[in-house]
C-alpha cells in the first residue's frame, strides 16, 4: 500500500512568508526590507506579495535567516510584544553605537545586532 503524503512547504516558502510577516509587524517599508535583504525595493515588494521567493543559495536568503533570528530573539526577550521590539529597534543603543534599525542594513550590522540580542537573551 502506498500512502500519498502532501509535499511540505520548502524552506524558501517558509522563510519568505516569515520575512513578509516580520516586515508587516515591524512596519518595514519595501525600501528598508530591500536594504536588509540586499535586494531591490521592487523585489522586496514581490517577496511581500508572494510573487517571488528567496533563493536558498543566495545572500538574501542568508540575510533573511538572520532577520528571522533577530525577530525570534527579540520575541523571546520581550515576551512577544511586537510594539516593544519595534521600539527597541528604533531607540538609540549606546552599546551598539546607534539605532539597531539603522545598523541592520548591512550583513555585518545585522549579525552584530543578532549577536547582541542573543547575548542578553542568554542571560535571562
JSON list of C-alpha atoms in Angstrom, two decimals:
[
{"chain": "A", "resi": 1, "resn": "UNK", "atom": "CA", "xyz": [0.00, 0.00, 0.00]},
{"chain": "A", "resi": 2, "resn": "UNK", "atom": "CA", "xyz": [1.33, 3.43, -0.95]},
{"chain": "A", "resi": 3, "resn": "UNK", "atom": "CA", "xyz": [0.37, 6.43, 1.12]},
{"chain": "A", "resi": 4, "resn": "UNK", "atom": "CA", "xyz": [0.35, 9.79, -0.60]},
{"chain": "A", "resi": 5, "resn": "UNK", "atom": "CA", "xyz": [1.86, 12.49, 1.54]},
{"chain": "A", "resi": 6, "resn": "UNK", "atom": "CA", "xyz": [1.23, 16.13, 0.81]},
{"chain": "A", "resi": 7, "resn": "UNK", "atom": "CA", "xyz": [4.51, 17.86, -0.01]},
{"chain": "A", "resi": 8, "resn": "UNK", "atom": "CA", "xyz": [5.71, 20.02, 2.81]},
{"chain": "A", "resi": 9, "resn": "UNK", "atom": "CA", "xyz": [6.45, 23.65, 2.22]},
{"chain": "A", "resi": 10, "resn": "UNK", "atom": "CA", "xyz": [10.04, 24.20, 1.28]},
{"chain": "A", "resi": 11, "resn": "UNK", "atom": "CA", "xyz": [12.49, 26.38, 3.18]},
{"chain": "A", "resi": 12, "resn": "UNK", "atom": "CA", "xyz": [12.19, 29.23, 0.69]},
{"chain": "A", "resi": 13, "resn": "UNK", "atom": "CA", "xyz": [8.41, 29.44, 1.12]},
{"chain": "A", "resi": 14, "resn": "UNK", "atom": "CA", "xyz": [8.59, 29.32, 4.90]},
{"chain": "A", "resi": 15, "resn": "UNK", "atom": "CA", "xyz": [11.36, 31.91, 5.21]},
{"chain": "A", "resi": 16, "resn": "UNK", "atom": "CA", "xyz": [9.83, 34.25, 2.64]},
{"chain": "A", "resi": 17, "resn": "UNK", "atom": "CA", "xyz": [6.47, 34.16, 4.40]},
{"chain": "A", "resi": 18, "resn": "UNK", "atom": "CA", "xyz": [8.15, 34.75, 7.77]},
{"chain": "A", "resi": 19, "resn": "UNK", "atom": "CA", "xyz": [10.11, 37.72, 6.41]},
{"chain": "A", "resi": 20, "resn": "UNK", "atom": "CA", "xyz": [6.94, 39.24, 4.96]},
{"chain": "A", "resi": 21, "resn": "UNK", "atom": "CA", "xyz": [5.23, 38.88, 8.33]},
{"chain": "A", "resi": 22, "resn": "UNK", "atom": "CA", "xyz": [8.19, 40.41, 10.19]},
{"chain": "A", "resi": 23, "resn": "UNK", "atom": "CA", "xyz": [8.18, 43.36, 7.80]},
{"chain": "A", "resi": 24, "resn": "UNK", "atom": "CA", "xyz": [4.48, 43.86, 8.47]},
{"chain": "A", "resi": 25, "resn": "UNK", "atom": "CA", "xyz": [4.81, 43.61, 12.26]},
{"chain": "A", "resi": 26, "resn": "UNK", "atom": "CA", "xyz": [7.80, 45.94, 12.43]},
{"chain": "A", "resi": 27, "resn": "UNK", "atom": "CA", "xyz": [6.43, 48.37, 9.84]},
{"chain": "A", "resi": 28, "resn": "UNK", "atom": "CA", "xyz": [9.37, 47.95, 7.47]},
{"chain": "A", "resi": 29, "resn": "UNK", "atom": "CA", "xyz": [8.82, 49.65, 4.13]},
{"chain": "A", "resi": 30, "resn": "UNK", "atom": "CA", "xyz": [9.90, 47.89, 0.94]},
{"chain": "A", "resi": 31, "resn": "UNK", "atom": "CA", "xyz": [12.99, 50.09, 0.66]},
{"chain": "A", "resi": 32, "resn": "UNK", "atom": "CA", "xyz": [14.11, 49.13, 4.18]},
{"chain": "A", "resi": 33, "resn": "UNK", "atom": "CA", "xyz": [13.32, 45.44, 3.71]},
{"chain": "A", "resi": 34, "resn": "UNK", "atom": "CA", "xyz": [15.24, 45.51, 0.43]},
{"chain": "A", "resi": 35, "resn": "UNK", "atom": "CA", "xyz": [18.23, 47.11, 2.13]},
{"chain": "A", "resi": 36, "resn": "UNK", "atom": "CA", "xyz": [18.23, 44.50, 4.89]},
{"chain": "A", "resi": 37, "resn": "UNK", "atom": "CA", "xyz": [17.96, 41.60, 2.44]},
{"chain": "A", "resi": 38, "resn": "UNK", "atom": "CA", "xyz": [20.25, 43.13, -0.17]},
{"chain": "A", "resi": 39, "resn": "UNK", "atom": "CA", "xyz": [17.58, 43.20, -2.87]},
{"chain": "A", "resi": 40, "resn": "UNK", "atom": "CA", "xyz": [15.84, 45.97, -4.76]},
{"chain": "A", "resi": 41, "resn": "UNK", "atom": "CA", "xyz": [12.73, 47.69, -3.45]},
{"chain": "A", "resi": 42, "resn": "UNK", "atom": "CA", "xyz": [10.75, 46.06, -6.28]},
{"chain": "A", "resi": 43, "resn": "UNK", "atom": "CA", "xyz": [12.00, 42.60, -5.32]},
{"chain": "A", "resi": 44, "resn": "UNK", "atom": "CA", "xyz": [11.11, 43.28, -1.68]},
{"chain": "A", "resi": 45, "resn": "UNK", "atom": "CA", "xyz": [7.62, 44.21, -2.82]},
{"chain": "A", "resi": 46, "resn": "UNK", "atom": "CA", "xyz": [7.31, 40.98, -4.81]},
{"chain": "A", "resi": 47, "resn": "UNK", "atom": "CA", "xyz": [8.55, 38.98, -1.81]},
{"chain": "A", "resi": 48, "resn": "UNK", "atom": "CA", "xyz": [5.91, 40.54, 0.41]},
{"chain": "A", "resi": 49, "resn": "UNK", "atom": "CA", "xyz": [3.13, 39.91, -2.08]},
{"chain": "A", "resi": 50, "resn": "UNK", "atom": "CA", "xyz": [4.14, 36.29, -2.62]},
{"chain": "A", "resi": 51, "resn": "UNK", "atom": "CA", "xyz": [5.08, 36.76, -6.27]},
{"chain": "A", "resi": 52, "resn": "UNK", "atom": "CA", "xyz": [8.65, 35.59, -5.67]},
{"chain": "A", "resi": 53, "resn": "UNK", "atom": "CA", "xyz": [10.59, 33.65, -3.07]},
{"chain": "A", "resi": 54, "resn": "UNK", "atom": "CA", "xyz": [14.05, 33.93, -1.57]},
{"chain": "A", "resi": 55, "resn": "UNK", "atom": "CA", "xyz": [16.56, 31.63, -3.25]},
{"chain": "A", "resi": 56, "resn": "UNK", "atom": "CA", "xyz": [18.18, 29.32, -0.65]},
{"chain": "A", "resi": 57, "resn": "UNK", "atom": "CA", "xyz": [21.52, 29.69, -2.45]},
{"chain": "A", "resi": 58, "resn": "UNK", "atom": "CA", "xyz": [21.52, 33.50, -2.24]},
{"chain": "A", "resi": 59, "resn": "UNK", "atom": "CA", "xyz": [22.94, 36.03, 0.21]},
{"chain": "A", "resi": 60, "resn": "UNK", "atom": "CA", "xyz": [19.42, 37.48, 0.57]},
{"chain": "A", "resi": 61, "resn": "UNK", "atom": "CA", "xyz": [18.26, 34.11, 1.94]},
{"chain": "A", "resi": 62, "resn": "UNK", "atom": "CA", "xyz": [21.09, 34.20, 4.48]},
{"chain": "A", "resi": 63, "resn": "UNK", "atom": "CA", "xyz": [20.17, 37.77, 5.45]},
{"chain": "A", "resi": 64, "resn": "UNK", "atom": "CA", "xyz": [16.57, 36.63, 5.80]},
{"chain": "A", "resi": 65, "resn": "UNK", "atom": "CA", "xyz": [17.65, 33.89, 8.18]},
{"chain": "A", "resi": 66, "resn": "UNK", "atom": "CA", "xyz": [19.45, 36.45, 10.34]},
{"chain": "A", "resi": 67, "resn": "UNK", "atom": "CA", "xyz": [16.41, 38.75, 10.29]},
{"chain": "A", "resi": 68, "resn": "UNK", "atom": "CA", "xyz": [14.27, 35.83, 11.45]},
{"chain": "A", "resi": 69, "resn": "UNK", "atom": "CA", "xyz": [16.85, 35.06, 14.15]},
{"chain": "A", "resi": 70, "resn": "UNK", "atom": "CA", "xyz": [16.67, 38.67, 15.34]},
{"chain": "A", "resi": 71, "resn": "UNK", "atom": "CA", "xyz": [12.89, 38.57, 15.37]},
{"chain": "A", "resi": 72, "resn": "UNK", "atom": "CA", "xyz": [12.77, 35.34, 17.36]},
{"chain": "A", "resi": 73, "resn": "UNK", "atom": "CA", "xyz": [15.38, 36.57, 19.84]},
{"chain": "A", "resi": 74, "resn": "UNK", "atom": "CA", "xyz": [13.56, 39.86, 20.45]},
{"chain": "A", "resi": 75, "resn": "UNK", "atom": "CA", "xyz": [10.27, 37.98, 20.66]},
{"chain": "A", "resi": 76, "resn": "UNK", "atom": "CA", "xyz": [11.67, 35.74, 23.40]},
{"chain": "A", "resi": 77, "resn": "UNK", "atom": "CA", "xyz": [13.41, 38.58, 25.23]},
{"chain": "A", "resi": 78, "resn": "UNK", "atom": "CA", "xyz": [10.45, 40.98, 25.15]},
{"chain": "A", "resi": 79, "resn": "UNK", "atom": "CA", "xyz": [7.64, 38.50, 25.75]},
{"chain": "A", "resi": 80, "resn": "UNK", "atom": "CA", "xyz": [6.16, 38.52, 22.23]},
{"chain": "A", "resi": 81, "resn": "UNK", "atom": "CA", "xyz": [5.49, 42.26, 22.39]},
{"chain": "A", "resi": 82, "resn": "UNK", "atom": "CA", "xyz": [5.89, 43.39, 18.79]},
{"chain": "A", "resi": 83, "resn": "UNK", "atom": "CA", "xyz": [5.49, 47.07, 19.60]},
{"chain": "A", "resi": 84, "resn": "UNK", "atom": "CA", "xyz": [8.24, 46.81, 22.23]},
{"chain": "A", "resi": 85, "resn": "UNK", "atom": "CA", "xyz": [10.50, 45.10, 19.68]},
{"chain": "A", "resi": 86, "resn": "UNK", "atom": "CA", "xyz": [9.82, 47.85, 17.15]},
{"chain": "A", "resi": 87, "resn": "UNK", "atom": "CA", "xyz": [10.53, 50.50, 19.78]},
{"chain": "A", "resi": 88, "resn": "UNK", "atom": "CA", "xyz": [13.77, 48.75, 20.79]},
{"chain": "A", "resi": 89, "resn": "UNK", "atom": "CA", "xyz": [14.89, 48.71, 17.16]},
{"chain": "A", "resi": 90, "resn": "UNK", "atom": "CA", "xyz": [14.19, 52.42, 16.77]},
{"chain": "A", "resi": 91, "resn": "UNK", "atom": "CA", "xyz": [15.84, 53.54, 20.03]},
{"chain": "A", "resi": 92, "resn": "UNK", "atom": "CA", "xyz": [19.45, 54.67, 20.18]},
{"chain": "A", "resi": 93, "resn": "UNK", "atom": "CA", "xyz": [21.58, 51.96, 21.78]},
{"chain": "A", "resi": 94, "resn": "UNK", "atom": "CA", "xyz": [24.84, 53.06, 23.36]},
{"chain": "A", "resi": 95, "resn": "UNK", "atom": "CA", "xyz": [26.35, 49.56, 23.24]},
{"chain": "A", "resi": 96, "resn": "UNK", "atom": "CA", "xyz": [25.65, 49.26, 19.51]},
{"chain": "A", "resi": 97, "resn": "UNK", "atom": "CA", "xyz": [26.55, 52.86, 18.75]},
{"chain": "A", "resi": 98, "resn": "UNK", "atom": "CA", "xyz": [23.24, 53.83, 17.20]},
{"chain": "A", "resi": 99, "resn": "UNK", "atom": "CA", "xyz": [19.75, 52.64, 16.42]},
{"chain": "A", "resi": 100, "resn": "UNK", "atom": "CA", "xyz": [19.63, 48.92, 15.69]},
{"chain": "A", "resi": 101, "resn": "UNK", "atom": "CA", "xyz": [17.16, 49.52, 12.84]},
{"chain": "A", "resi": 102, "resn": "UNK", "atom": "CA", "xyz": [19.81, 51.62, 11.07]},
{"chain": "A", "resi": 103, "resn": "UNK", "atom": "CA", "xyz": [22.50, 49.01, 11.56]},
{"chain": "A", "resi": 104, "resn": "UNK", "atom": "CA", "xyz": [20.68, 46.03, 10.09]},
{"chain": "A", "resi": 105, "resn": "UNK", "atom": "CA", "xyz": [21.04, 47.38, 6.54]},
{"chain": "A", "resi": 106, "resn": "UNK", "atom": "CA", "xyz": [24.37, 45.60, 6.22]},
{"chain": "A", "resi": 107, "resn": "UNK", "atom": "CA", "xyz": [25.11, 41.94, 6.81]},
{"chain": "A", "resi": 108, "resn": "UNK", "atom": "CA", "xyz": [27.77, 42.85, 9.35]},
{"chain": "A", "resi": 109, "resn": "UNK", "atom": "CA", "xyz": [25.38, 45.13, 11.22]},
{"chain": "A", "resi": 110, "resn": "UNK", "atom": "CA", "xyz": [22.60, 42.56, 11.13]},
{"chain": "A", "resi": 111, "resn": "UNK", "atom": "CA", "xyz": [24.89, 39.90, 12.59]},
{"chain": "A", "resi": 112, "resn": "UNK", "atom": "CA", "xyz": [26.17, 42.27, 15.29]},
{"chain": "A", "resi": 113, "resn": "UNK", "atom": "CA", "xyz": [22.64, 43.19, 16.36]},
{"chain": "A", "resi": 114, "resn": "UNK", "atom": "CA", "xyz": [21.65, 39.50, 16.39]},
{"chain": "A", "resi": 115, "resn": "UNK", "atom": "CA", "xyz": [24.68, 38.62, 18.49]},
{"chain": "A", "resi": 116, "resn": "UNK", "atom": "CA", "xyz": [23.96, 41.49, 20.88]},
{"chain": "A", "resi": 117, "resn": "UNK", "atom": "CA", "xyz": [20.35, 40.43, 21.43]},
{"chain": "A", "resi": 118, "resn": "UNK", "atom": "CA", "xyz": [21.30, 36.76, 21.74]},
{"chain": "A", "resi": 119, "resn": "UNK", "atom": "CA", "xyz": [23.88, 37.68, 24.38]},
{"chain": "A", "resi": 120, "resn": "UNK", "atom": "CA", "xyz": [21.22, 39.37, 26.51]},
{"chain": "A", "resi": 121, "resn": "UNK", "atom": "CA", "xyz": [18.68, 36.65, 25.85]},
{"chain": "A", "resi": 122, "resn": "UNK", "atom": "CA", "xyz": [21.13, 34.03, 27.12]},
{"chain": "A", "resi": 123, "resn": "UNK", "atom": "CA", "xyz": [21.43, 35.91, 30.43]},
{"chain": "A", "resi": 124, "resn": "UNK", "atom": "CA", "xyz": [17.70, 35.64, 31.13]}
]
